[in-house]
CSV table of C-alpha atoms in Angstrom, one decimal:
chain,number,residue,atom,x,y,z
A,1,MET,CA,72.5,116.5,175.1
A,2,LYS,CA,74.1,114.7,171.6
A,3,ASN,CA,75.9,117.8,170.6
A,4,LEU,CA,78.0,118.1,174.1
A,5,GLY,CA,78.4,114.4,173.5
A,6,THR,CA,79.5,114.6,169.8
A,7,ILE,CA,81.8,117.7,170.9
A,8,LEU,CA,83.4,115.1,174.0
A,9,PHE,CA,84.0,112.2,171.1
A,10,LEU,CA,85.6,114.4,168.7
A,11,VAL,CA,87.5,116.4,171.3
A,12,GLY,CA,88.5,112.4,172.6
A,13,ILE,CA,90.1,111.7,168.7
A,14,CYS,CA,91.7,114.6,168.5
A,15,LEU,CA,93.5,114.1,172.1
A,16,PHE,CA,94.3,110.5,171.0
A,17,ALA,CA,95.6,111.5,167.3
A,18,SER,CA,98.0,114.0,169.2
A,19,CYS,CA,99.1,111.7,171.8
A,20,ASN,CA,99.5,109.3,168.9
A,21,SER,CA,101.6,111.7,166.8
A,22,GLU,CA,103.9,112.7,169.7
A,23,GLU,CA,104.3,108.9,170.3
A,24,LEU,CA,105.1,108.3,166.7
A,25,ALA,CA,107.3,111.5,166.5
A,26,LYS,CA,109.1,110.3,169.6
A,27,ILE,CA,109.6,106.4,167.9
A,28,LYS,CA,110.8,108.2,164.7
A,29,ILE,CA,113.6,110.3,166.5
A,30,LEU,CA,114.6,106.7,168.3
A,31,LYS,CA,115.0,104.9,165.3
A,32,GLU,CA,117.0,108.1,163.8
A,33,GLU,CA,119.7,107.7,166.4
A,34,VAL,CA,119.6,103.6,165.7
A,35,LEU,CA,120.5,104.5,162.4
A,36,ALA,CA,122.6,107.1,162.9
A,37,ILE,CA,124.8,105.0,165.3
A,38,HIS,CA,124.8,102.0,162.8
A,39,ASP,CA,126.5,104.3,160.4
A,40,GLU,CA,129.1,105.5,162.6
A,41,VAL,CA,130.0,101.7,163.1
A,42,MET,CA,130.1,100.5,159.5
A,43,PRO,CA,133.1,102.4,158.5
A,44,GLN,CA,135.3,101.2,161.2
A,45,ILE,CA,134.6,97.7,160.1
A,46,GLY,CA,137.3,97.9,157.2
A,47,PRO,CA,139.5,99.1,159.6
A,48,VAL,CA,139.0,96.6,162.0
A,49,GLN,CA,139.5,94.1,159.4
A,50,ASN,CA,142.8,95.4,158.6
A,51,LEU,CA,144.2,95.2,162.4
A,52,ILE,CA,143.2,91.9,162.6
A,53,LYS,CA,145.2,91.2,159.4
A,54,GLN,CA,148.1,93.3,161.1
A,55,LEU,CA,148.1,91.5,164.1
A,56,LYS,CA,148.0,88.3,162.3
A,57,ALA,CA,151.1,89.5,160.6
A,58,ALA,CA,152.9,90.6,164.0
A,59,VAL,CA,152.7,87.3,165.5
A,60,PRO,CA,156.6,85.9,166.4
A,61,LYS,CA,157.4,83.2,164.1
A,62,GLU,CA,158.4,80.0,165.6
A,63,THR,CA,161.3,78.8,163.6
A,64,ASP,CA,162.6,82.6,164.0
A,65,HIS,CA,164.9,82.3,167.3
A,66,SER,CA,166.4,85.8,167.2
A,67,ASN,CA,162.5,86.7,168.4
A,68,VAL,CA,162.4,85.4,171.4
A,69,HIS,CA,161.6,88.8,173.2
A,70,LEU,CA,158.6,89.0,170.9
A,71,GLU,CA,156.7,85.7,172.5
A,72,VAL,CA,155.4,87.8,175.3
A,73,PHE,CA,153.2,89.4,172.6
A,74,ARG,CA,151.7,86.1,171.2
A,75,PRO,CA,148.8,85.4,173.9
A,76,ARG,CA,148.0,89.0,173.6
A,77,ILE,CA,147.8,89.2,170.1
A,78,ALA,CA,145.6,86.0,170.2
A,79,GLU,CA,143.5,88.0,173.1
A,80,ASN,CA,143.4,90.6,170.6
A,81,ILE,CA,142.0,89.1,167.7
A,82,VAL,CA,139.3,87.1,169.5
A,83,LYS,CA,138.2,91.0,171.0
A,84,LEU,CA,137.9,92.5,167.4
A,85,GLU,CA,136.7,89.5,165.7
A,86,ASN,CA,133.7,89.4,168.2
A,87,ALA,CA,133.2,92.8,167.9
A,88,ASP,CA,133.2,92.7,164.1
A,89,ASN,CA,130.6,89.5,164.8
A,90,GLY,CA,128.4,91.9,167.2
A,91,MET,CA,128.1,94.1,164.5
A,92,THR,CA,126.8,91.9,161.3
A,93,ASP,CA,124.9,90.1,163.7
A,94,TRP,CA,123.3,93.0,165.4
A,95,MET,CA,122.0,94.2,161.4
A,96,HIS,CA,121.4,90.9,160.7
A,97,ASN,CA,118.6,90.9,163.9
A,98,TYR,CA,117.6,94.0,163.3
A,99,GLN,CA,113.6,94.2,162.1
A,100,PRO,CA,112.3,97.7,161.7
A,101,ALA,CA,109.4,95.7,159.8
A,102,ALA,CA,108.5,94.3,162.7
A,103,GLU,CA,107.2,97.7,163.9
A,104,GLU,CA,103.8,97.3,162.2
A,105,ASP,CA,103.1,94.2,164.3
A,106,MET,CA,103.2,96.0,167.4
A,107,ASP,CA,101.6,98.8,169.3
A,108,LEU,CA,103.0,102.0,169.7
A,109,SER,CA,104.9,101.3,173.6
A,110,ALA,CA,106.0,98.0,172.4
A,111,ALA,CA,107.8,99.5,169.4
A,112,PHE,CA,109.0,102.2,171.7
A,113,MET,CA,110.8,99.6,173.8
A,114,TYR,CA,111.9,98.0,170.8
A,115,TYR,CA,114.1,100.4,169.4
A,116,GLU,CA,115.4,101.7,172.7
A,117,SER,CA,116.4,98.2,173.0
A,118,GLU,CA,118.1,98.3,169.7
A,119,LYS,CA,119.8,101.7,170.8
A,120,GLN,CA,121.3,100.4,173.5
A,121,ARG,CA,122.5,97.0,171.9
A,122,VAL,CA,124.4,99.2,168.9
A,123,ILE,CA,125.7,101.4,171.5
A,124,GLN,CA,127.3,98.2,173.4
A,125,VAL,CA,128.8,96.9,169.5
A,126,LYS,CA,130.1,100.2,168.9
A,127,LYS,CA,131.9,100.4,172.3
A,128,ASP,CA,133.4,96.8,171.5
A,129,ILE,CA,134.1,97.9,168.2
A,130,GLU,CA,135.8,101.2,169.6
A,131,SER,CA,137.7,99.3,172.6
A,132,SER,CA,138.8,96.7,170.7
A,133,MET,CA,140.9,98.7,168.0
A,134,GLU,CA,142.0,100.9,170.7
A,135,GLU,CA,144.0,98.0,172.1
A,136,ALA,CA,145.0,96.8,169.1
A,137,LYS,CA,146.2,99.7,168.1
A,138,VAL,CA,147.8,100.2,171.4
A,139,LEU,CA,149.6,96.5,171.2
A,140,LEU,CA,150.8,96.9,167.6
A,141,SER,CA,152.6,100.0,168.9
A,142,GLU,CA,154.6,98.1,171.4
A,143,ILE,CA,155.1,95.4,169.4
A,144,ASP,CA,156.9,97.8,166.8
A,145,ALA,CA,158.7,99.8,169.9
A,146,ALA,CA,160.0,96.1,170.9
A,147,GLN,CA,161.7,95.2,167.5
A,148,PRO,CA,165.4,95.1,167.5
A,149,ALA,CA,167.0,98.3,165.8
A,150,SER,CA,168.7,96.1,163.2
A,151,ASP,CA,165.1,95.0,161.7
A,152,SER,CA,164.5,98.2,160.8
A,153,THR,CA,165.0,99.5,156.8
A,154,GLU,CA,164.2,103.0,157.4
A,155,ALA,CA,168.0,104.0,157.7
A,156,GLU,CA,168.6,104.7,153.7
B,1,MET,CA,105.7,132.1,93.6
B,2,LYS,CA,104.4,132.3,97.2
B,3,HIS,CA,105.1,128.3,97.6
B,4,SER,CA,108.8,128.2,96.3
B,5,SER,CA,109.6,131.2,98.7
B,6,LYS,CA,108.8,129.0,101.7
B,7,HIS,CA,110.6,125.9,100.4
B,8,PRO,CA,114.1,127.2,101.2
B,9,VAL,CA,113.3,128.1,104.6
B,10,PHE,CA,111.5,124.5,105.3
B,11,VAL,CA,114.9,123.0,103.1
B,12,ALA,CA,117.2,125.0,105.4
B,13,ALA,CA,115.2,124.3,108.9
B,14,LEU,CA,115.4,120.6,108.0
B,15,LEU,CA,119.2,120.4,107.2
B,16,PHE,CA,119.6,122.0,110.7
B,17,PHE,CA,117.7,119.7,112.5
B,18,ALA,CA,119.6,117.0,110.6
B,19,PHE,CA,122.7,118.5,111.1
B,20,SER,CA,122.4,118.9,114.8
B,21,PHE,CA,120.7,115.8,115.1
B,22,VAL,CA,123.9,114.2,113.6
B,23,ALA,CA,126.2,116.3,115.8
B,24,CYS,CA,124.9,115.7,118.9
B,25,ASN,CA,125.0,111.8,118.5
B,26,SER,CA,128.7,112.1,117.3
B,27,GLU,CA,128.9,113.9,120.6
B,28,LEU,CA,127.6,111.1,122.2
B,29,GLU,CA,129.6,108.6,120.4
B,30,GLU,CA,132.8,110.3,120.9
B,31,ARG,CA,132.2,111.0,124.7
B,32,GLU,CA,134.8,108.8,127.3
B,33,LEU,CA,134.6,108.0,129.6
B,34,PRO,CA,137.5,108.8,132.6
B,35,ILE,CA,140.1,105.6,133.5
B,36,TYR,CA,140.4,105.8,137.0
B,37,GLY,CA,143.1,103.7,139.3
B,38,LYS,CA,146.5,104.4,140.0
B,39,LYS,CA,148.8,104.3,136.8
B,40,ASP,CA,151.8,102.9,136.1
B,41,LEU,CA,154.2,103.4,132.9
B,42,VAL,CA,154.5,100.3,131.0
B,43,ILE,CA,156.3,99.7,127.9
B,44,ARG,CA,153.8,98.6,124.9
B,45,VAL,CA,154.7,97.9,121.3
B,46,VAL,CA,152.6,100.1,119.1
B,47,ASP,CA,153.4,99.5,115.1
B,48,GLY,CA,156.3,97.6,115.9
B,49,LYS,CA,157.5,100.2,118.2
B,50,GLU,CA,158.5,100.2,122.2
B,51,VAL,CA,156.3,102.9,123.4
B,52,GLN,CA,155.9,104.2,127.1
B,53,VAL,CA,152.4,103.6,128.2
B,54,GLU,CA,150.7,105.1,131.0
B,55,GLU,CA,148.1,102.2,132.4
B,56,PRO,CA,146.5,101.3,135.6
B,57,LEU,CA,148.0,98.9,137.7
B,58,PRO,CA,145.7,95.4,137.7
B,59,TYR,CA,143.3,94.7,140.3
B,60,SER,CA,144.0,91.5,142.9
B,61,GLU,CA,142.7,88.1,141.1
B,62,PHE,CA,140.0,86.9,143.4
B,63,SER,CA,138.1,83.6,144.0
B,64,PHE,CA,134.5,83.6,145.1
B,65,THR,CA,131.6,81.3,145.2
B,66,ASP,CA,128.2,82.3,143.8
B,67,GLN,CA,124.7,81.8,144.8
B,68,GLU,CA,124.7,78.4,142.6
B,69,GLY,CA,128.0,77.6,144.2
B,70,ARG,CA,130.2,78.0,141.1
B,71,THR,CA,133.6,79.4,141.6
B,72,PHE,CA,133.8,83.1,140.4
B,73,THR,CA,136.9,84.8,139.4
B,74,GLN,CA,138.4,87.5,137.8
B,75,ASP,CA,138.4,85.7,134.2
B,76,ASP,CA,134.5,85.6,134.4
B,77,VAL,CA,134.7,89.4,134.1
B,78,LEU,CA,137.6,89.6,131.8
B,79,GLY,CA,136.4,90.8,128.1
B,80,LYS,CA,133.0,92.0,129.3
B,81,VAL,CA,131.4,94.6,130.8
B,82,HIS,CA,130.8,94.7,134.6
B,83,VAL,CA,129.1,96.5,137.7
B,84,ALA,CA,130.3,95.7,141.2
B,85,ASP,CA,128.8,96.9,144.7
B,86,PHE,CA,129.3,95.6,148.1
B,87,PHE,CA,126.4,94.6,150.4
B,88,PHE,CA,124.8,91.8,152.2
B,89,THR,CA,121.4,90.4,152.4
B,90,SER,CA,120.6,91.4,156.0
B,91,CYS,CA,121.4,95.1,155.5
B,92,PRO,CA,119.2,97.2,157.5
B,93,THR,CA,119.5,100.8,155.7
B,94,ILE,CA,120.6,101.0,152.3
B,95,CYS,CA,121.0,97.9,150.9
B,96,PRO,CA,116.4,97.9,149.9
B,97,LYS,CA,117.5,101.1,147.4
B,98,MET,CA,120.6,99.6,146.4
B,99,LYS,CA,118.8,96.4,145.3
B,100,GLN,CA,115.8,98.1,143.6
B,101,GLN,CA,118.3,100.2,141.6
B,102,MET,CA,120.5,96.9,140.8
B,103,LEU,CA,117.1,95.6,139.5
B,104,ARG,CA,116.8,98.2,137.1
B,105,VAL,CA,120.3,97.8,135.8
B,106,HIS,CA,119.5,93.9,135.6
B,107,ASP,CA,116.1,94.4,134.2
B,108,ALA,CA,117.4,96.7,131.3
B,109,PHE,CA,120.2,94.6,130.2
B,110,SER,CA,118.5,91.4,130.4
B,111,HIS,CA,119.5,89.8,127.4
B,112,GLU,CA,123.1,91.6,127.4
B,113,LYS,CA,125.7,88.8,127.5
B,114,GLN,CA,128.4,91.0,127.6
B,115,LEU,CA,127.6,92.5,130.7
B,116,VAL,CA,128.0,91.1,134.2
B,117,ILE,CA,126.6,92.2,137.8
B,118,VAL,CA,128.3,91.6,140.9
B,119,SER,CA,127.4,92.1,144.1
B,120,HIS,CA,129.9,91.0,146.6
B,121,SER,CA,128.8,89.9,150.3
B,122,ILE,CA,130.8,91.8,153.4
B,123,ASP,CA,128.7,89.3,155.5
B,124,PRO,CA,129.7,85.8,154.8
B,125,ARG,CA,129.1,85.1,158.5
B,126,HIS,CA,125.6,85.0,157.6
B,127,ASP,CA,125.3,85.2,153.6
B,128,SER,CA,125.8,81.5,153.2
B,129,VAL,CA,125.6,80.4,149.3
B,130,ALA,CA,122.2,78.9,150.6
B,131,VAL,CA,121.2,82.5,151.6
B,132,LEU,CA,122.4,84.1,148.5
B,133,LYS,CA,120.5,81.3,146.7
B,134,ASN,CA,117.2,82.2,148.4
B,135,TYR,CA,117.9,85.8,148.3
B,136,ALA,CA,118.5,85.7,144.2
B,137,GLN,CA,115.3,83.5,143.5
B,138,LYS,CA,112.9,85.8,145.7
B,139,LEU,CA,114.7,88.7,143.5
B,140,GLU,CA,114.1,86.2,140.3
B,141,ILE,CA,117.3,87.3,138.7
B,142,ASP,CA,119.1,85.6,135.9
B,143,SER,CA,122.0,83.6,138.3
B,144,ASP,CA,124.1,83.7,134.7
B,145,GLN,CA,124.2,87.3,134.5
B,146,TRP,CA,123.4,88.8,138.0
B,147,HIS,CA,126.6,87.1,140.3
B,148,LEU,CA,125.5,87.1,144.4
B,149,VAL,CA,129.4,86.2,145.4
B,150,VAL,CA,131.1,85.4,149.1
B,151,GLY,CA,134.3,84.7,149.9
B,152,GLU,CA,136.5,85.5,152.7
B,153,LYS,CA,135.6,88.8,154.6
B,154,ALA,CA,139.0,90.5,155.0
B,155,PHE,CA,139.9,89.9,151.7
B,156,THR,CA,136.4,91.0,150.2
B,157,TYR,CA,137.1,94.1,152.2
B,158,GLU,CA,140.4,94.6,150.9
B,159,LEU,CA,139.5,94.5,147.3
B,160,ALA,CA,136.7,97.1,147.8
B,161,GLY,CA,139.2,99.3,149.4
B,162,GLU,CA,141.6,98.5,146.0
B,163,TYR,CA,138.0,99.2,143.8
B,164,MET,CA,136.9,102.0,146.5
B,165,ILE,CA,139.9,104.6,147.2
B,166,HIS,CA,139.9,106.2,143.8
B,167,ALA,CA,136.2,107.0,144.4
B,168,ALA,CA,137.6,109.7,146.7
B,169,GLU,CA,139.5,111.3,144.2
B,170,ASP,CA,135.9,112.2,142.9
B,171,ALA,CA,133.9,112.7,146.1
B,172,THR,CA,134.1,113.9,149.3
B,173,ALA,CA,133.7,110.1,150.5
B,174,PRO,CA,133.8,109.9,154.0
B,175,GLY,CA,135.5,106.8,155.7
B,176,GLY,CA,133.2,103.2,155.4
B,177,PHE,CA,133.0,103.5,151.6
B,178,VAL,CA,133.3,99.9,151.5
B,179,HIS,CA,129.6,99.9,152.2
B,180,SER,CA,128.6,103.6,150.5
B,181,GLY,CA,125.9,102.1,148.2
B,182,ALA,CA,128.6,102.6,145.2
B,183,PHE,CA,128.1,100.9,142.2
B,184,ILE,CA,131.1,100.6,140.0
B,185,LEU,CA,131.4,100.2,136.5
B,186,PHE,CA,134.1,98.2,134.7
B,187,ASP,CA,135.2,97.9,131.4
B,188,GLN,CA,136.2,95.0,129.1
B,189,LYS,CA,139.9,95.1,130.5
B,190,ARG,CA,138.8,95.4,134.4
B,191,ARG,CA,139.7,98.8,134.2
B,192,ILE,CA,137.6,101.3,136.4
B,193,ARG,CA,135.4,103.3,134.3
B,194,GLY,CA,133.1,105.2,136.9
B,195,PHE,CA,131.2,105.4,140.2
B,196,TYR,CA,127.7,106.1,140.8
B,197,ASP,CA,125.5,106.2,144.0
B,198,GLY,CA,122.9,102.7,143.8
B,199,THR,CA,120.7,104.5,146.0
B,200,GLU,CA,120.2,107.3,143.2
B,201,ALA,CA,117.9,106.6,140.5
B,202,GLU,CA,119.1,109.5,138.2
B,203,ASP,CA,122.9,107.9,138.9
B,204,VAL,CA,121.8,104.9,138.2
B,205,ASP,CA,120.1,106.4,134.8
B,206,ARG,CA,123.7,107.7,134.1
B,207,LEU,CA,125.2,104.1,134.8
B,208,MET,CA,122.9,102.9,132.2
B,209,GLU,CA,124.2,105.1,130.1
B,210,ASP,CA,127.9,104.6,130.4
B,211,ILE,CA,127.0,100.7,130.2
B,212,THR,CA,125.8,101.5,126.9
B,213,LEU,CA,128.4,103.6,125.9
B,214,LEU,CA,131.1,100.5,127.1
B,215,LEU,CA,129.5,98.0,124.7
B,216,ALA,CA,129.5,99.5,122.2
B,217,GLU,CA,133.2,99.9,122.4
B,218,LYS,CA,135.7,97.1,120.3
């Protein structure tokens, strides 16, 4: 009976350990997924800054009356800059709040839920960045197309 | 007679090692670091004559604030060797490695007044001067040697782009080089002389050798 008890105990430990290792493996994969998305987003921050700069430069000068037809773009430019800045802030805020070290104080299921929610958050950040960049590019090309022909200095 | 026949071999061996030692050392001294950067032809006066010389285009002037609230500009690096990187205090991935490696550089050159380390924050939203000061204090670094600087985000990215675009000449670095963990080595004339992976100890070993080389140059 004692032996049976020991055996059952040991089997129990093994089962528990393998369950745990399965959980740990899932968490590890999840963490890697989170960081992979982070790695995809980081290279976009430079281009986001560049698009904001281009949009600011595209704002029609108030004193330039020849550009009255570009006035229609003013509110769209302002709106898009806000979207880009919010998306950028979204990423830095996410990184600032991301706390993988907190995992040590969590049990496995809490840790799993934590990384799952962080993954969803960073996916949203990525979507916001991509959509605001896409809008900016479309807007900039519309503005470019609307420039009067005499402004073009390409003919040399 | 037996003793004297050994002497010539011994002396020859000694001479051989001495020669190799001197040759190897002078090889090291003659090693020159490349100069990165888009170059332009400029006229310089050499020995009283006007000569066309290739020089790298200068980088933008800058004005940041360091962890002690001091203004930090290009004048604070000209005339000295400096190492630059781009980081932020709440970076979840590569920054801990970069921090560890930069600490090695800081500690190895701790009394060297001619070396400056400049870590540029790319997250002014969170990295205020107070946050940078706290971060510096935790690292126990010498704030006169290692400046954690912050400024306007768009400008910081532009400056990083000016520097890093040359890293792509060598490596197949994907986009996102601004925060790729690169350490950049500048000479006393603010010319880029090397790029190193700040997350790799071996590459930082190479950086420290190159710093020593530049410090020895007049």
